[in-house]
Coordinates of C-alpha atoms and ligand atoms in Angstrom, one line a residue:
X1 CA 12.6 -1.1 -35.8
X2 CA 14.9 1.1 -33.8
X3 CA 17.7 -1.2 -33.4
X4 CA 18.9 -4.6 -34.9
X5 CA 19.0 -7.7 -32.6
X6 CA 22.7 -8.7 -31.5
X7 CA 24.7 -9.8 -34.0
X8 CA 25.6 -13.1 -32.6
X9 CA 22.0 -13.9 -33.0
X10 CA 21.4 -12.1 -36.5
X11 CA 24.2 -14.3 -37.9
X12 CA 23.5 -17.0 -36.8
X13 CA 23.5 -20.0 -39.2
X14 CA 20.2 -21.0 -40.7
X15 CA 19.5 -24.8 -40.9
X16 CA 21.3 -26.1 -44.2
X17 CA 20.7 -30.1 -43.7
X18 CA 17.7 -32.0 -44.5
X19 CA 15.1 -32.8 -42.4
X20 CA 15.3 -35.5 -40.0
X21 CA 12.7 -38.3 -40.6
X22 CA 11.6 -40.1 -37.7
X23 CA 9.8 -43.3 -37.2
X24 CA 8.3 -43.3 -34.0
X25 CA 6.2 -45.8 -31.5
X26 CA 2.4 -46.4 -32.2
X27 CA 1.9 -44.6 -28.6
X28 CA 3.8 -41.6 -29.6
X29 CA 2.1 -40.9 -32.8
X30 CA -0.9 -40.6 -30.6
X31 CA 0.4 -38.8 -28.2
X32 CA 1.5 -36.1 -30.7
X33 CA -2.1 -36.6 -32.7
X34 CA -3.6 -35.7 -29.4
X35 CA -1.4 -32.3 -29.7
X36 CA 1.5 -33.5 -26.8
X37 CA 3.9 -31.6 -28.4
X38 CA 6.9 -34.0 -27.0
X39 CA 8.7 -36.6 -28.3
X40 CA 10.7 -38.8 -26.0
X41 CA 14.1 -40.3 -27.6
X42 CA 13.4 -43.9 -26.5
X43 CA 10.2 -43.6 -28.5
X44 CA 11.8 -43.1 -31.6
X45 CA 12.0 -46.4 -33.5
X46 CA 14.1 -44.6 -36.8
X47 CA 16.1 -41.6 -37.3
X48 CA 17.1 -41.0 -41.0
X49 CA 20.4 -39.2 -39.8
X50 CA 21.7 -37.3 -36.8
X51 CA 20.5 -34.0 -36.9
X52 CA 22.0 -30.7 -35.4
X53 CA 20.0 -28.7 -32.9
X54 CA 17.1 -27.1 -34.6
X55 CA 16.7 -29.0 -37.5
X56 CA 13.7 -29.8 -38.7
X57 CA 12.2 -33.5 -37.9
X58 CA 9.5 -34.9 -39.6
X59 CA 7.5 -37.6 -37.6
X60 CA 5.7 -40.3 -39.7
X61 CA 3.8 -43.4 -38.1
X62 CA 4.2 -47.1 -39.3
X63 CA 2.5 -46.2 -42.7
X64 CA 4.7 -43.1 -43.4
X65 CA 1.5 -40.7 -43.1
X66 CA 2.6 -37.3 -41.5
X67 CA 1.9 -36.7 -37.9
X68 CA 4.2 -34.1 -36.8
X69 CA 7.2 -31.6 -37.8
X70 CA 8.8 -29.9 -35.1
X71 CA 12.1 -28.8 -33.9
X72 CA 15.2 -31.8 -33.1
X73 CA 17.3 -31.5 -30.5
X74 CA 20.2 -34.6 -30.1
X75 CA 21.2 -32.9 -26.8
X76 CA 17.6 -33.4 -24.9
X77 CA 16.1 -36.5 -24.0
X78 CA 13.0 -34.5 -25.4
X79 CA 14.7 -35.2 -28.9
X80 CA 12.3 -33.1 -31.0
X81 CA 9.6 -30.2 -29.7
X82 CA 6.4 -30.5 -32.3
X83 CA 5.2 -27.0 -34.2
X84 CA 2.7 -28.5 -36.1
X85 CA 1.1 -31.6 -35.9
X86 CA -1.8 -33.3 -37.9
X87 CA -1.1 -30.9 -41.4
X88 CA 2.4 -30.0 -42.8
X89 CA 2.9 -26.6 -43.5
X90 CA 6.3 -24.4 -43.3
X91 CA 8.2 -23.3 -40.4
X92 CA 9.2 -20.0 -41.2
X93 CA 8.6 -16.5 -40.0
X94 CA 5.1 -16.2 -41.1
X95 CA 4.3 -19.1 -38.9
X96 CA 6.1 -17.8 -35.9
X97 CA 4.3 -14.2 -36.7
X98 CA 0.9 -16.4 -36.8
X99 CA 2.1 -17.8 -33.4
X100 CA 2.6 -14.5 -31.6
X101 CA -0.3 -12.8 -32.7
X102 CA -2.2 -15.2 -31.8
X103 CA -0.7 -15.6 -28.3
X104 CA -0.3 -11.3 -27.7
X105 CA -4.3 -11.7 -28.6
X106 CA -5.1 -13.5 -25.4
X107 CA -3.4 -11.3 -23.3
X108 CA -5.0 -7.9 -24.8
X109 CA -7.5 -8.1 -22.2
X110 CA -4.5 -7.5 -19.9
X111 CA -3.4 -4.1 -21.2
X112 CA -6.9 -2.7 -19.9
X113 CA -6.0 -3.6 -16.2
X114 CA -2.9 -1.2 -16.2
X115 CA -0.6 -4.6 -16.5
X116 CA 2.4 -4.3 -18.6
X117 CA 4.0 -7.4 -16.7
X118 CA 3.1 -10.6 -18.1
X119 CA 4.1 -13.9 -19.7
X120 CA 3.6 -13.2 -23.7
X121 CA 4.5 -16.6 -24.3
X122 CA 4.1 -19.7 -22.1
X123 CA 5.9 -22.4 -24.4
X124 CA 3.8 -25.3 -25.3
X125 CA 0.7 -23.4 -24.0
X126 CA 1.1 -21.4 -27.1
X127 CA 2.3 -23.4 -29.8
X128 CA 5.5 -22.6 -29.3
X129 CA 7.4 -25.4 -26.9
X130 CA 10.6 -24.6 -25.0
X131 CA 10.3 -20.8 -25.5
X132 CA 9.2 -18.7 -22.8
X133 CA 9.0 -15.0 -23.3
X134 CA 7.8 -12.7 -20.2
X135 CA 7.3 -8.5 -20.4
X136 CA 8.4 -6.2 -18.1
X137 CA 7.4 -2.6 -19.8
X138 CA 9.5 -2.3 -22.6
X139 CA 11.8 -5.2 -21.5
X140 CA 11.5 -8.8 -22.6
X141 CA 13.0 -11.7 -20.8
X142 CA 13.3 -14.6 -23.3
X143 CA 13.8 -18.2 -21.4
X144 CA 15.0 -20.8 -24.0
X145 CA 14.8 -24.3 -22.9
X146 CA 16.6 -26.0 -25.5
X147 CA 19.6 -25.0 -27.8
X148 CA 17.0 -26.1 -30.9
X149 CA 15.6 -22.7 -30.8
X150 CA 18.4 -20.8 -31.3
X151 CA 18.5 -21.0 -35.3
X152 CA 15.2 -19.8 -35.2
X153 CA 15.6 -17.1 -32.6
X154 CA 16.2 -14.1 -34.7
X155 CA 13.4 -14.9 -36.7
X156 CA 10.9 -15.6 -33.7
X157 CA 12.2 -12.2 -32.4
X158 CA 12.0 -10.2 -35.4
X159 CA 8.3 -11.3 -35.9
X160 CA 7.7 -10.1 -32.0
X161 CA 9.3 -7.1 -32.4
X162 CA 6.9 -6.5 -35.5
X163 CA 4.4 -6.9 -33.6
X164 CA 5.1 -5.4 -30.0
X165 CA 7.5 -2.9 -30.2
X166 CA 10.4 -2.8 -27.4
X167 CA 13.2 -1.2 -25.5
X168 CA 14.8 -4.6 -24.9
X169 CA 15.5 -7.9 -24.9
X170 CA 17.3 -10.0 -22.4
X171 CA 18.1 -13.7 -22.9
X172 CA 17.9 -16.2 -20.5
X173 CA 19.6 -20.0 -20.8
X174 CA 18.1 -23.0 -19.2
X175 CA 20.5 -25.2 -16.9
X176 CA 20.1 -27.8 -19.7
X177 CA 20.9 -25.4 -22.2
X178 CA 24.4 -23.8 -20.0
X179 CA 25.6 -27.2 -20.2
X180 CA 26.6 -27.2 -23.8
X181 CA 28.5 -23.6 -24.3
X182 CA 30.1 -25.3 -27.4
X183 CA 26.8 -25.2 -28.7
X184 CA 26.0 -21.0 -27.9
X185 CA 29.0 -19.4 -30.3
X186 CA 29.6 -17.3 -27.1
X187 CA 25.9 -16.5 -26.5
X188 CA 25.6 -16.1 -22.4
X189 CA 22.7 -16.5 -20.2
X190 CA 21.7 -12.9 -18.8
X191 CA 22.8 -11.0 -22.5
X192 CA 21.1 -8.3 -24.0
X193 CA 20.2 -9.5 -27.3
X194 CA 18.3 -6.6 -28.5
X195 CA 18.2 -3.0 -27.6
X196 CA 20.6 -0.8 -24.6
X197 CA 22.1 -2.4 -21.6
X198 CA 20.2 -1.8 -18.3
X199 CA 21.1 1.4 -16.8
X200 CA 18.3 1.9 -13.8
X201 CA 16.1 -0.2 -11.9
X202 CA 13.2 -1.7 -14.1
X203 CA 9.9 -1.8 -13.1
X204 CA 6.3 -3.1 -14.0
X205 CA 2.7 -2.7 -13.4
X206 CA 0.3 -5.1 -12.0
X207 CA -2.4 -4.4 -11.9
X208 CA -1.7 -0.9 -11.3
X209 CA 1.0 -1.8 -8.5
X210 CA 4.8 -1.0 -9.5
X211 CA 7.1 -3.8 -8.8
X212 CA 10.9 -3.4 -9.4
X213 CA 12.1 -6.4 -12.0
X214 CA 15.9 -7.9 -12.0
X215 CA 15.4 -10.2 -15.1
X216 CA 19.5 -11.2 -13.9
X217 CA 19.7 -11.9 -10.8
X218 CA 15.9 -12.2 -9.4
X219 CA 13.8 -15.6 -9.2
X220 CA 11.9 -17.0 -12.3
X221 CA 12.4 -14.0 -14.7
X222 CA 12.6 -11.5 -12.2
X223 CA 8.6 -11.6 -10.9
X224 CA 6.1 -14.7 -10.3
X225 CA 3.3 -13.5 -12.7
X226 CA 1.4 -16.4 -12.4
X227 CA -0.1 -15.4 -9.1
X228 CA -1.1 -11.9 -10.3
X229 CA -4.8 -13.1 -9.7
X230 CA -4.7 -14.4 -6.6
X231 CA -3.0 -11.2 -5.8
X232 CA -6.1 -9.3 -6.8
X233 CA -8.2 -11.7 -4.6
X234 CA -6.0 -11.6 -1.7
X235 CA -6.3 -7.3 -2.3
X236 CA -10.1 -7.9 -1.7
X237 CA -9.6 -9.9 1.5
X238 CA -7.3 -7.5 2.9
X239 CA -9.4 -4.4 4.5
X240 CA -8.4 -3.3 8.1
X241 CA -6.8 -6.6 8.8
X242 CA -3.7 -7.7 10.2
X243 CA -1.8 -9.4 7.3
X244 CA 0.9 -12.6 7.1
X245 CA 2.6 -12.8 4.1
X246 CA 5.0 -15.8 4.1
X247 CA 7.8 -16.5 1.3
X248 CA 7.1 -13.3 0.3
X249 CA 9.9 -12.3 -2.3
X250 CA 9.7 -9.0 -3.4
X251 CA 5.8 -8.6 -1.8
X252 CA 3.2 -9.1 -4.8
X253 CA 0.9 -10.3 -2.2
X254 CA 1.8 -7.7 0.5
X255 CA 1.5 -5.0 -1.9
X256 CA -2.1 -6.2 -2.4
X257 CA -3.3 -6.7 1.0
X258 CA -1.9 -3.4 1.4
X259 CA -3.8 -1.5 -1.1
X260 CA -6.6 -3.7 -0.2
X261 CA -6.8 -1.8 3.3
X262 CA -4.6 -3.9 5.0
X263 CA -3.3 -2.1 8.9
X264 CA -0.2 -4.1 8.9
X265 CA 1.5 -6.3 6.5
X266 CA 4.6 -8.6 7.2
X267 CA 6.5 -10.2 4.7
X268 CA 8.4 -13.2 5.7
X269 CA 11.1 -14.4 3.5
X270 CA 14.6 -16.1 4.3
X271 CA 15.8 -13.7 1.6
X272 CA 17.0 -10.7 2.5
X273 CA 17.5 -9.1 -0.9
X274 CA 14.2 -10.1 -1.6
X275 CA 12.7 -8.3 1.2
X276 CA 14.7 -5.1 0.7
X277 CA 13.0 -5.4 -2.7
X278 CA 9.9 -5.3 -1.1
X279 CA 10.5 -2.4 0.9
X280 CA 11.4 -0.4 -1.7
X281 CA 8.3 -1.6 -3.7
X282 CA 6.2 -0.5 -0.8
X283 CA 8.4 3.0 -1.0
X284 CA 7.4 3.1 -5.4
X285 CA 4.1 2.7 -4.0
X286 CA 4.0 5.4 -1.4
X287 CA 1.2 7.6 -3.8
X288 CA -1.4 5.2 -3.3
X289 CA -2.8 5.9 1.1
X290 CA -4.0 2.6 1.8
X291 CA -0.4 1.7 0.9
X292 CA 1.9 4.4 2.5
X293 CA -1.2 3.9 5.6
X294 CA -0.3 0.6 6.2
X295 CA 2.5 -0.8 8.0
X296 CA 4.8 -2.9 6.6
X297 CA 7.0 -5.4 8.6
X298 CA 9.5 -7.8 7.2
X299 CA 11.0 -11.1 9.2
X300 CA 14.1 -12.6 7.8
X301 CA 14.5 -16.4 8.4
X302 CA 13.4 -19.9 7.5
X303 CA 9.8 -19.7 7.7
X304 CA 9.3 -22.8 9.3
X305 CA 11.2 -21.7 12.1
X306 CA 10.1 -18.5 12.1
X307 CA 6.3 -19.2 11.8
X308 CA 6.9 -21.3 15.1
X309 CA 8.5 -18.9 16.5
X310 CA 5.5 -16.7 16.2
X311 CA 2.8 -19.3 17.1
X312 CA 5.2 -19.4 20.5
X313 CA 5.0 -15.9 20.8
X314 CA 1.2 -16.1 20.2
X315 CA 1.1 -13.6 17.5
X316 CA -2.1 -13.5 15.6
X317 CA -3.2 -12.5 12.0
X318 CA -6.9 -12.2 10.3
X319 CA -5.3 -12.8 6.9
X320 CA -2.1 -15.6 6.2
X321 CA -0.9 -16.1 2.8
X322 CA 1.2 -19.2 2.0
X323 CA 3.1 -19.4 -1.1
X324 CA 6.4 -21.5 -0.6
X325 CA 8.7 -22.3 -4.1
X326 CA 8.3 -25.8 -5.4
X327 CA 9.5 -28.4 -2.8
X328 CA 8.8 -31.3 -5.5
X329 CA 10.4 -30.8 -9.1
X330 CA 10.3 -35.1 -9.2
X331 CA 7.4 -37.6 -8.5
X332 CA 10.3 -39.2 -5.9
X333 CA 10.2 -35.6 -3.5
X334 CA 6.4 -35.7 -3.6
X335 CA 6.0 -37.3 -0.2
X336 CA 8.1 -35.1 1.3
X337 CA 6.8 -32.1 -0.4
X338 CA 2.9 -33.0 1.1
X339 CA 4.4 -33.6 4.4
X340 CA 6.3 -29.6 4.3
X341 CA 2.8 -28.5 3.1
X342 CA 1.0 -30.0 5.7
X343 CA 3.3 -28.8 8.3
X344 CA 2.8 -25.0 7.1
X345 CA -0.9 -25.5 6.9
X346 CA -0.6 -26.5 10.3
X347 CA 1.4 -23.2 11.3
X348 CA -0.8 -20.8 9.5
X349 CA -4.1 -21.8 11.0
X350 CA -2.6 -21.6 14.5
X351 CA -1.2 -18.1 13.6
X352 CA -5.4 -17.2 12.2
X353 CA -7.8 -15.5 14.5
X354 CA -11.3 -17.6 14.1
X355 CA -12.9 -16.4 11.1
X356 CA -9.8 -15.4 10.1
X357 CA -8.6 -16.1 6.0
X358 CA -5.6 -18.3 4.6
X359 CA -4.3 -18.6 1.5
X360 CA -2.1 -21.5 0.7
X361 CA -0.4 -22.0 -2.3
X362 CA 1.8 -24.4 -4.3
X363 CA 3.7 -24.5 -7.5
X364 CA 5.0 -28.1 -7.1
X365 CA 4.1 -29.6 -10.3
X366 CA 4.1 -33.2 -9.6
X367 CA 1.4 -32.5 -7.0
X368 CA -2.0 -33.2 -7.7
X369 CA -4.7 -30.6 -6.9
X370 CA -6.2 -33.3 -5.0
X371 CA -3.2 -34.4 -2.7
X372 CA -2.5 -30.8 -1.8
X373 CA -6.0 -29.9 -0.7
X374 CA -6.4 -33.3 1.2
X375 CA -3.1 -32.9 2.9
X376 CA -3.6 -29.1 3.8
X377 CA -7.2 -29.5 5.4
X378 CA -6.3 -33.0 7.3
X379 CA -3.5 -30.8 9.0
X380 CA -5.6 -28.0 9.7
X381 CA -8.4 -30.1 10.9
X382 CA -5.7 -31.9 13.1
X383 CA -4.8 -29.1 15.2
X384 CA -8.9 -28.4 15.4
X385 CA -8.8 -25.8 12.4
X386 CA -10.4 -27.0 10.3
X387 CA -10.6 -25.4 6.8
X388 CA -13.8 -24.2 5.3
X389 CA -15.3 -22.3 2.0
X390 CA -12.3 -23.5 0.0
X391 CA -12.1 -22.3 -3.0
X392 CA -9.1 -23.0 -5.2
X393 CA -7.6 -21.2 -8.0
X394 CA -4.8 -21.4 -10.4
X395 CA -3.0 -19.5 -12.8
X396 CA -3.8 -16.1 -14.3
X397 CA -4.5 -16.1 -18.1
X398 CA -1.4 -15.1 -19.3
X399 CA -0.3 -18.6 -18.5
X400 CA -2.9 -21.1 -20.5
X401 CA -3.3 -24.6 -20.0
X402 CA -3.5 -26.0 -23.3
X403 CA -0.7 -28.2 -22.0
X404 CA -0.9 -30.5 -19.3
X405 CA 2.4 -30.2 -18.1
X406 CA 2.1 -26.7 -17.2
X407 CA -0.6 -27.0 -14.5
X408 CA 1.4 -26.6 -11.7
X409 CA 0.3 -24.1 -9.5
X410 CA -2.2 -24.6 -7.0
X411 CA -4.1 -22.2 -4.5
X412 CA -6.5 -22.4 -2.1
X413 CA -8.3 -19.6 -0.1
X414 CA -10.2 -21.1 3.1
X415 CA -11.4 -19.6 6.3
X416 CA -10.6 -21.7 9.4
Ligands
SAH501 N1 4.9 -15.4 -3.0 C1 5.9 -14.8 -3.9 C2 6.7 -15.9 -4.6 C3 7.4 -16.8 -3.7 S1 8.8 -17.6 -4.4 C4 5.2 -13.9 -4.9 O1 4.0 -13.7 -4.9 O2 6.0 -13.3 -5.7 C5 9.4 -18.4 -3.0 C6 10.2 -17.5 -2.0 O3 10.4 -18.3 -0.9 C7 11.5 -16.9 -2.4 O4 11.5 -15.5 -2.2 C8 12.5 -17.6 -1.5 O5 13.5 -16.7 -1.1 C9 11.7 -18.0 -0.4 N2 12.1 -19.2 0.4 C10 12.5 -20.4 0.0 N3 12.7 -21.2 1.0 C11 12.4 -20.5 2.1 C12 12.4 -20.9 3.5 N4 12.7 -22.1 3.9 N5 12.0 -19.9 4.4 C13 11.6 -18.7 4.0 N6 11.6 -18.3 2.7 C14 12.0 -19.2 1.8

């Protein structure tokens, strides 16, 4: 190992106390038998003692048989985050080494695509809930979502460094998390934990596009992996058309429909750092002709307004791609949410020539697959566009969905 993880990190305090024992509801122990790695405060009927964050707690069920042991957390109403459930067995670095291998083993399929930007760990997905580790190159961004990890983070990260070697590491706090600095002993969302301070622009590859990545100051961890296949498939719809990309951010899917053939791209965002992101991504890109051929255009505004603006300007395009950020985190904003989706369904078919493909996406998690398709093709087929060879996608694989939970993205590709 070329370097040795910050110290804040390397020194930090092991768990001394005991393991918490919980007693929990008859609906939880099945929950967790059925591998939900969460456990709900309310549905804890016992706790031996009050725990610090990242103790161990052991869950039993009314006739103290083992069902889980996971990490505690008295700051979350997720109180404890299961490792293992059904058989004990330690917590220790050789489990979290098992953990990553067999989480960078799904992904190897990646490295032959000329990819070197992609989630290595999706939490729960991967056995490993409330950690979310992305690569950019030689950078990793780790996302904690609960201070109970951060006894165990050294280890976690020494076993990944084993295993994939790296320039860096870069921490990242939930909100939750930035709530309790009296818990981080001066750790700070955005550190370097591992490896040099960023000195130049990083970049990945997807797919064999170069992206620039701000893992501080850009969305998610700096790039949306998760659409990096319906990038590819919005690449192959792209030859000699005319291309709307809206919420574009820093132009994954204009970059595609650009190598994909694309005459003229334009990225709509109401970011304008974001788009002069994607302009210089187009410039990294220059080498490749269908890209530096193609023209790229970039609008700055709200896009529902903008989009408007177009239809009233009676601009067409052969190819629109939808992909707005979540407009429901809560099952309350879910209404709301369908009726924003129906209205840009509604804007993007009138902006299609017939024939013409759109691609609408969403990453709202509490809406169903269902309630997103029915609400996009009752507004297209309301303003007498209506929506045809659907086909819907989600994720790439880099983001399994061994959990529920995480099945939040959507995306349908329709001709209308
Ligand atoms: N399609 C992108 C990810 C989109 S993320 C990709 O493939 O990487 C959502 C984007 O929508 C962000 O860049 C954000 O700046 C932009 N955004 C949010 N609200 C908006 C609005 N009302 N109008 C235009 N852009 C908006």
């Amino acid at each position: 190992m070329p370097d040795r993880l910050h110290p804040l990190l390397a020194e930090w305090p092991r768990c001394a106390g005991k393991p918490v024992k919980l007693q929990v509801s008859n609906s939880a122990v099945a929950s967790l038998h059925r591998g939900h790695p969460w456990l709900y405060a309310e549905r804890i009927k016992q706790e031996s003692h009050r725990g610090q964050p990242g103790d161990l707690a052991v869950v039993f069920d009314a006739k103290k048989r083992f069902v889980a042991v996971g990490l505690y957390d008295p700051l979350s109403p997720i109180r404890m985050r299961a490792l293992r459930a059904s058989k004990p067995g330690p917590i220790d670095r050789s489990f979290f080494a098992e953990r990553i291998r067999k989480a960078l083993l799904r992904r190897r399929s990646l490295l032959q695509t000329q990819t070197d930007g992609y989630r290595m760990i999706h939490g729960e997905s991967d056995g490993l809930p409330g950690l979310v580790i992305d690569r950019y190159a030689e950078t990793a961004v780790v996302k904690l979502y609960s201070c109970a990890w951060l006894p165990h983070l050294s280890d976690c990260l020494e076993c990944l460094l084993e295993q994939q070697p790296l320039a860096r590491i870069v921490l990242r706090l939930s909100r939750g998390m930035k709530q309790h600095p009296d818990q981080l002993r001066g750790l700070e969302d955005g550190q370097i934990i591992y490896g040099a301070p960023i000195r130049a622009t990083l970049t990945c590859r997807e797919n064999g596009l170069i992206f620039e990545v701000d893992p501080l100051r850009g969305q998610k961890t700096g790039f949306f992996l998760d659409q990096r296949d319906n990038r590819a498939r919005v690449e192959r719809l792209a030859k000699g058309r005319r291309v709307l990309n809206v919420f574009s951010y820093n132009g994954g899917f204009s970059l595609a429909a650009a190598r994909g053939g694309a005459t003229e791209v334009t990225s709509l965002d109401q970011s304008g750092p974001a788009l002069e992101s994607s302009v210089r991504n187009f410039a990294l890109n220059a080498d490749i002709p269908a890209v530096a051929k193609a023209r790229h255009l970039t609008i700055e505004g709200d896009a529902f307004k903008a989009l408007a603006e177009l239809v009233k300007q009676g601009e067409r395009y052969q190819l629109v791609i939808i992909d707005p950020p979540a407009f429901a985190v809560r099952r309350s904003q879910v209404k709301e949410a369908l009726n924003a989706y129906g209205r840009l369904a509604r804007l993007g078919v009138k902006l299609l020539e017939p024939g013409g493909d759109i691609v609408l996406a969403s990453c709202s998690n509490p809406v169903s697959p269902e309630a997103f398709r029915r609400t996009v093709c009752d507004a297209a087929a309301g303003v007498g566009r209506p929506l045809q060879q659907i086909e819907e996608t989600g994720h790439a694989l880099d983001h399994p969905l061994d959990f529920a939970e995480s099945r939040y993205l959507k995306c349908l590709f329709c001709k209308a």
